[in-house]
mmCIF file of C-alpha atoms in Angstrom:
data_model
loop_
_atom_site.group_PDB
_atom_site.id
_atom_site.type_symbol
_atom_site.label_atom_id
_atom_site.label_comp_id
_atom_site.label_asym_id
_atom_site.label_seq_id
_atom_site.Cartn_x
_atom_site.Cartn_y
_atom_site.Cartn_z
ATOM 1 C CA MET A 898 -32.240 -16.112 10.886
ATOM 2 C CA SER A 899 -30.414 -12.819 11.652
ATOM 3 C CA LYS A 900 -27.508 -11.526 9.474
ATOM 4 C CA ARG A 901 -23.848 -12.703 10.538
ATOM 5 C CA GLU A 902 -21.867 -11.192 13.071
ATOM 6 C CA ASP A 903 -18.156 -12.039 12.338
ATOM 7 C CA TYR A 904 -17.993 -9.513 9.042
ATOM 8 C CA ILE A 905 -14.839 -7.728 8.281
ATOM 9 C CA SER A 906 -14.593 -3.707 8.955
ATOM 10 C CA TRP A 907 -13.995 -1.547 5.671
ATOM 11 C CA ASP A 908 -10.690 -1.115 7.341
ATOM 12 C CA GLU A 909 -9.934 -4.973 7.463
ATOM 13 C CA TYR A 910 -11.695 -5.224 3.806
ATOM 14 C CA PHE A 911 -9.340 -2.768 2.063
ATOM 15 C CA MET A 912 -6.077 -3.473 4.179
ATOM 16 C CA GLY A 913 -6.754 -6.907 3.037
ATOM 17 C CA VAL A 914 -6.874 -5.711 -0.643
ATOM 18 C CA ALA A 915 -3.377 -4.192 0.163
ATOM 19 C CA ILE A 916 -2.207 -7.054 1.566
ATOM 20 C CA LEU A 917 -3.161 -9.232 -1.406
ATOM 21 C CA SER A 918 -1.595 -6.967 -3.489
ATOM 22 C CA SER A 919 1.757 -6.809 -2.044
ATOM 23 C CA LEU A 920 2.235 -10.736 -2.735
ATOM 24 C CA ARG A 921 2.165 -9.796 -6.282
ATOM 25 C CA SER A 922 5.687 -8.086 -5.632
ATOM 26 C CA LYS A 923 8.922 -9.566 -6.988
ATOM 27 C CA ASP A 924 10.929 -7.877 -4.228
ATOM 28 C CA PRO A 925 12.777 -10.693 -2.662
ATOM 29 C CA SER A 926 13.025 -8.524 1.011
ATOM 30 C CA THR A 927 10.166 -5.923 0.765
ATOM 31 C CA GLN A 928 6.694 -6.643 -0.449
ATOM 32 C CA VAL A 929 4.570 -3.498 -0.098
ATOM 33 C CA GLY A 930 0.861 -3.325 -0.924
ATOM 34 C CA ALA A 931 -1.402 -0.455 -1.514
ATOM 35 C CA CYS A 932 -5.172 -0.005 -1.756
ATOM 36 C CA VAL A 933 -7.094 3.440 -2.596
ATOM 37 C CA ALA A 934 -10.631 3.374 -1.208
ATOM 38 C CA SER A 935 -13.075 6.164 -2.179
ATOM 39 C CA LYS A 936 -15.267 7.976 0.457
ATOM 40 C CA GLN A 937 -18.197 5.667 -0.982
ATOM 41 C CA ASN A 938 -15.889 2.326 0.114
ATOM 42 C CA LYS A 939 -15.487 1.163 -3.158
ATOM 43 C CA VAL A 940 -11.997 0.073 -4.352
ATOM 44 C CA VAL A 941 -10.682 2.721 -6.628
ATOM 45 C CA THR A 942 -7.066 1.616 -7.430
ATOM 46 C CA MET A 943 -4.390 -0.783 -5.786
ATOM 47 C CA GLY A 944 -0.402 -1.318 -6.557
ATOM 48 C CA TYR A 945 2.407 -3.144 -5.524
ATOM 49 C CA ASN A 946 6.077 -2.427 -5.530
ATOM 50 C CA GLY A 947 8.169 -3.770 -8.275
ATOM 51 C CA MET A 948 10.006 -2.822 -11.661
ATOM 52 C CA PRO A 949 8.520 -0.097 -14.418
ATOM 53 C CA ILE A 950 6.271 -1.802 -17.120
ATOM 54 C CA GLY A 951 8.501 -2.829 -19.969
ATOM 55 C CA CYS A 952 11.490 -3.532 -17.852
ATOM 56 C CA LYS A 953 12.134 -7.347 -17.216
ATOM 57 C CA ASP A 954 12.618 -8.094 -13.362
ATOM 58 C CA GLU A 955 15.747 -10.161 -14.409
ATOM 59 C CA ASP A 956 17.638 -7.610 -15.895
ATOM 60 C CA LEU A 957 17.279 -5.211 -12.976
ATOM 61 C CA PRO A 958 18.788 -5.678 -9.544
ATOM 62 C CA TRP A 959 17.098 -6.598 -6.547
ATOM 63 C CA GLU A 960 19.844 -6.028 -4.184
ATOM 64 C CA ARG A 961 19.480 -3.611 -1.007
ATOM 65 C CA GLU A 962 23.221 -3.130 -1.062
ATOM 66 C CA ALA A 963 26.154 -2.959 -3.377
ATOM 67 C CA GLU A 964 29.387 -1.127 -3.969
ATOM 68 C CA ASP A 965 27.559 1.004 -6.763
ATOM 69 C CA GLU A 966 24.481 2.538 -5.887
ATOM 70 C CA LEU A 967 23.188 1.584 -9.419
ATOM 71 C CA ASP A 968 23.779 -1.991 -8.740
ATOM 72 C CA THR A 969 20.727 -2.039 -6.161
ATOM 73 C CA LYS A 970 16.816 -1.823 -6.397
ATOM 74 C CA TYR A 971 16.628 1.954 -5.038
ATOM 75 C CA PRO A 972 16.519 3.749 -8.044
ATOM 76 C CA TYR A 973 14.505 1.362 -10.323
ATOM 77 C CA VAL A 974 11.669 -0.071 -8.304
ATOM 78 C CA CYS A 975 8.270 1.950 -8.280
ATOM 79 C CA HIS A 976 6.471 2.105 -4.890
ATOM 80 C CA ALA A 977 3.441 0.601 -4.345
ATOM 81 C CA GLU A 978 1.569 3.998 -3.477
ATOM 82 C CA PHE A 979 3.203 5.289 -6.601
ATOM 83 C CA ASN A 980 1.818 2.143 -8.587
ATOM 84 C CA ALA A 981 -1.992 2.557 -6.954
ATOM 85 C CA ILE A 982 -1.782 6.390 -8.323
ATOM 86 C CA LEU A 983 -0.595 5.809 -11.963
ATOM 87 C CA ASN A 984 -2.674 3.042 -12.262
ATOM 88 C CA SER A 985 -6.258 5.039 -11.247
ATOM 89 C CA LEU A 986 -8.317 5.508 -14.058
ATOM 90 C CA CYS A 987 -10.437 8.499 -12.474
ATOM 91 C CA SER A 988 -9.835 10.779 -9.675
ATOM 92 C CA LEU A 989 -8.565 10.282 -6.480
ATOM 93 C CA GLU A 990 -9.813 13.610 -4.529
ATOM 94 C CA GLY A 991 -10.776 12.551 -0.777
ATOM 95 C CA CYS A 992 -10.020 9.136 -1.211
ATOM 96 C CA ARG A 993 -8.031 7.175 1.523
ATOM 97 C CA ILE A 994 -5.081 4.912 1.170
ATOM 98 C CA TYR A 995 -4.105 1.945 2.687
ATOM 99 C CA VAL A 996 -0.658 0.579 2.542
ATOM 100 C CA THR A 997 1.442 -2.250 4.232
ATOM 101 C CA LEU A 998 4.275 0.037 5.238
ATOM 102 C CA PHE A 999 4.325 3.843 5.999
ATOM 103 C CA PRO A 1000 4.995 5.895 2.713
ATOM 104 C CA CYS A 1001 8.532 7.794 1.764
ATOM 105 C CA ASN A 1002 8.488 11.279 1.200
ATOM 106 C CA GLU A 1003 8.536 10.834 -2.536
ATOM 107 C CA CYS A 1004 5.132 8.714 -1.721
ATOM 108 C CA ALA A 1005 3.793 11.118 0.272
ATOM 109 C CA LYS A 1006 4.086 14.029 -2.355
ATOM 110 C CA ALA A 1007 2.551 12.129 -4.727
ATOM 111 C CA ILE A 1008 -0.390 11.036 -2.615
ATOM 112 C CA ILE A 1009 -0.934 14.779 -1.614
ATOM 113 C CA GLN A 1010 -0.786 15.775 -5.326
ATOM 114 C CA SER A 1011 -3.302 13.192 -6.268
ATOM 115 C CA GLY A 1012 -5.873 14.234 -3.814
ATOM 116 C CA ILE A 1013 -5.721 11.425 -0.845
ATOM 117 C CA LYS A 1014 -6.590 12.938 2.317
ATOM 118 C CA GLU A 1015 -6.006 9.583 4.484
ATOM 119 C CA VAL A 1016 -3.261 7.125 4.729
ATOM 120 C CA ILE A 1017 -3.980 4.111 6.675
ATOM 121 C CA TYR A 1018 -0.485 1.791 7.389
ATOM 122 C CA ILE A 1019 0.445 -1.469 8.853
ATOM 123 C CA GLU A 1020 4.159 -0.812 10.072
ATOM 124 C CA ASP A 1021 6.281 2.248 9.938
ATOM 125 C CA LYS A 1022 9.581 0.547 10.093
ATOM 126 C CA TYR A 1023 11.806 3.543 8.779
ATOM 127 C CA ALA A 1024 10.257 6.049 11.260
ATOM 128 C CA ASP A 1025 13.196 7.256 12.247
ATOM 129 C CA GLY A 1026 14.683 7.579 8.668
ATOM 130 C CA MET A 1027 14.719 11.193 6.951
ATOM 131 C CA ALA A 1028 12.214 9.877 4.605
ATOM 132 C CA SER A 1029 9.314 8.794 6.820
ATOM 133 C CA LYS A 1030 10.295 11.879 8.837
ATOM 134 C CA ALA A 1031 9.675 14.031 5.813
ATOM 135 C CA ALA A 1032 6.679 12.296 4.357
ATOM 136 C CA LYS A 1033 4.895 13.337 7.985
ATOM 137 C CA ARG A 1034 6.116 16.624 7.704
ATOM 138 C CA LEU A 1035 4.655 17.125 4.211
ATOM 139 C CA PHE A 1036 1.362 15.500 5.336
ATOM 140 C CA ASP A 1037 0.898 17.358 8.373
ATOM 141 C CA LEU A 1038 1.297 20.378 6.260
ATOM 142 C CA ALA A 1039 -0.890 19.448 3.418
ATOM 143 C CA HIS A 1040 -3.579 18.121 6.209
ATOM 144 C CA VAL A 1041 -3.144 14.709 5.395
ATOM 145 C CA THR A 1042 -4.187 12.180 8.094
ATOM 146 C CA TYR A 1043 -2.212 8.953 8.876
ATOM 147 C CA ARG A 1044 -2.751 6.629 11.026
ATOM 148 C CA LYS A 1045 -1.533 3.068 12.309
ATOM 149 C CA TYR A 1046 -3.981 0.316 11.111
ATOM 150 C CA GLU A 1047 -5.817 -0.966 14.081
ATOM 151 C CA GLY A 1048 -8.052 -3.753 12.700
ATOM 152 C CA ARG A 1049 -8.762 -7.029 14.099
ATOM 153 C CA ARG A 1050 -6.720 -9.078 11.288
ATOM 154 C CA ILE A 1051 -3.493 -8.201 9.465
ATOM 155 C CA GLU A 1052 -3.047 -11.420 7.616
ATOM 156 C CA ILE A 1053 -5.735 -12.995 4.958
ATOM 157 C CA MET A 1054 -6.101 -16.335 4.048
ATOM 158 C CA VAL A 1055 -7.383 -17.620 0.675
ATOM 159 C CA LYS A 1056 -9.079 -20.528 1.135
ATOM 160 C CA GLU A 1057 -11.019 -22.773 -1.158
ATOM 161 C CA PHE A 1058 -14.769 -21.148 -1.617
ATOM 162 C CA ASN A 1059 -17.945 -23.162 -2.174
ATOM 163 C CA HIS A 1060 -20.549 -21.444 -3.900
ATOM 164 C CA VAL A 1061 -23.584 -22.309 -1.968
ATOM 165 C CA ARG A 1062 -26.911 -20.762 -2.286
#
C-alpha cells in the first residue's frame, strides 16, 4: 500500500486552524482567526477577534455604526492577530501568521515587533482603506512578506472521526 496522496498542504493546515479559530469569535458581522506557525511547521499560537479577557461580551457593544463611536465595537475588540501574539508563550521570531482577513496597521505593527516574517491571508476586503494601505507600507519597510492564500481549500468541515487502527 502506498501513502495517501490527498493530504493537505502546510498552508491548508495552518489556514484551517485560523478558520477554526475564527469560529470562536462572538462578533456578529466579522469573525477573524489567526494561526502562527514556526519555521519547523509547528503551531505556535492562535487567536480570534473578541473582547479583552475579563470584559463580558454582553457589557460592550457589537455594533459597526452608532452616533457615538464609543457605542461601536471598534474601541474595544482585540483583533485576532493581536490576540495570537499576546497568547504566545515563546518567541515568534521568523514565524509566519495565517489570517482570514488582511491585518490592519495596528496589527501590522504588532506583527513586525513580534518578529513574524510572513503574512498569509484569505481576503483583503479593506484593501482601499487607510489601515490596509498603511499595513502594507509598514510590512514593505520592515521586509515582512505578505501573500494571498492560494490553497485548494478555504473551508473546513469538522466531521465525525472514527478512530480505526
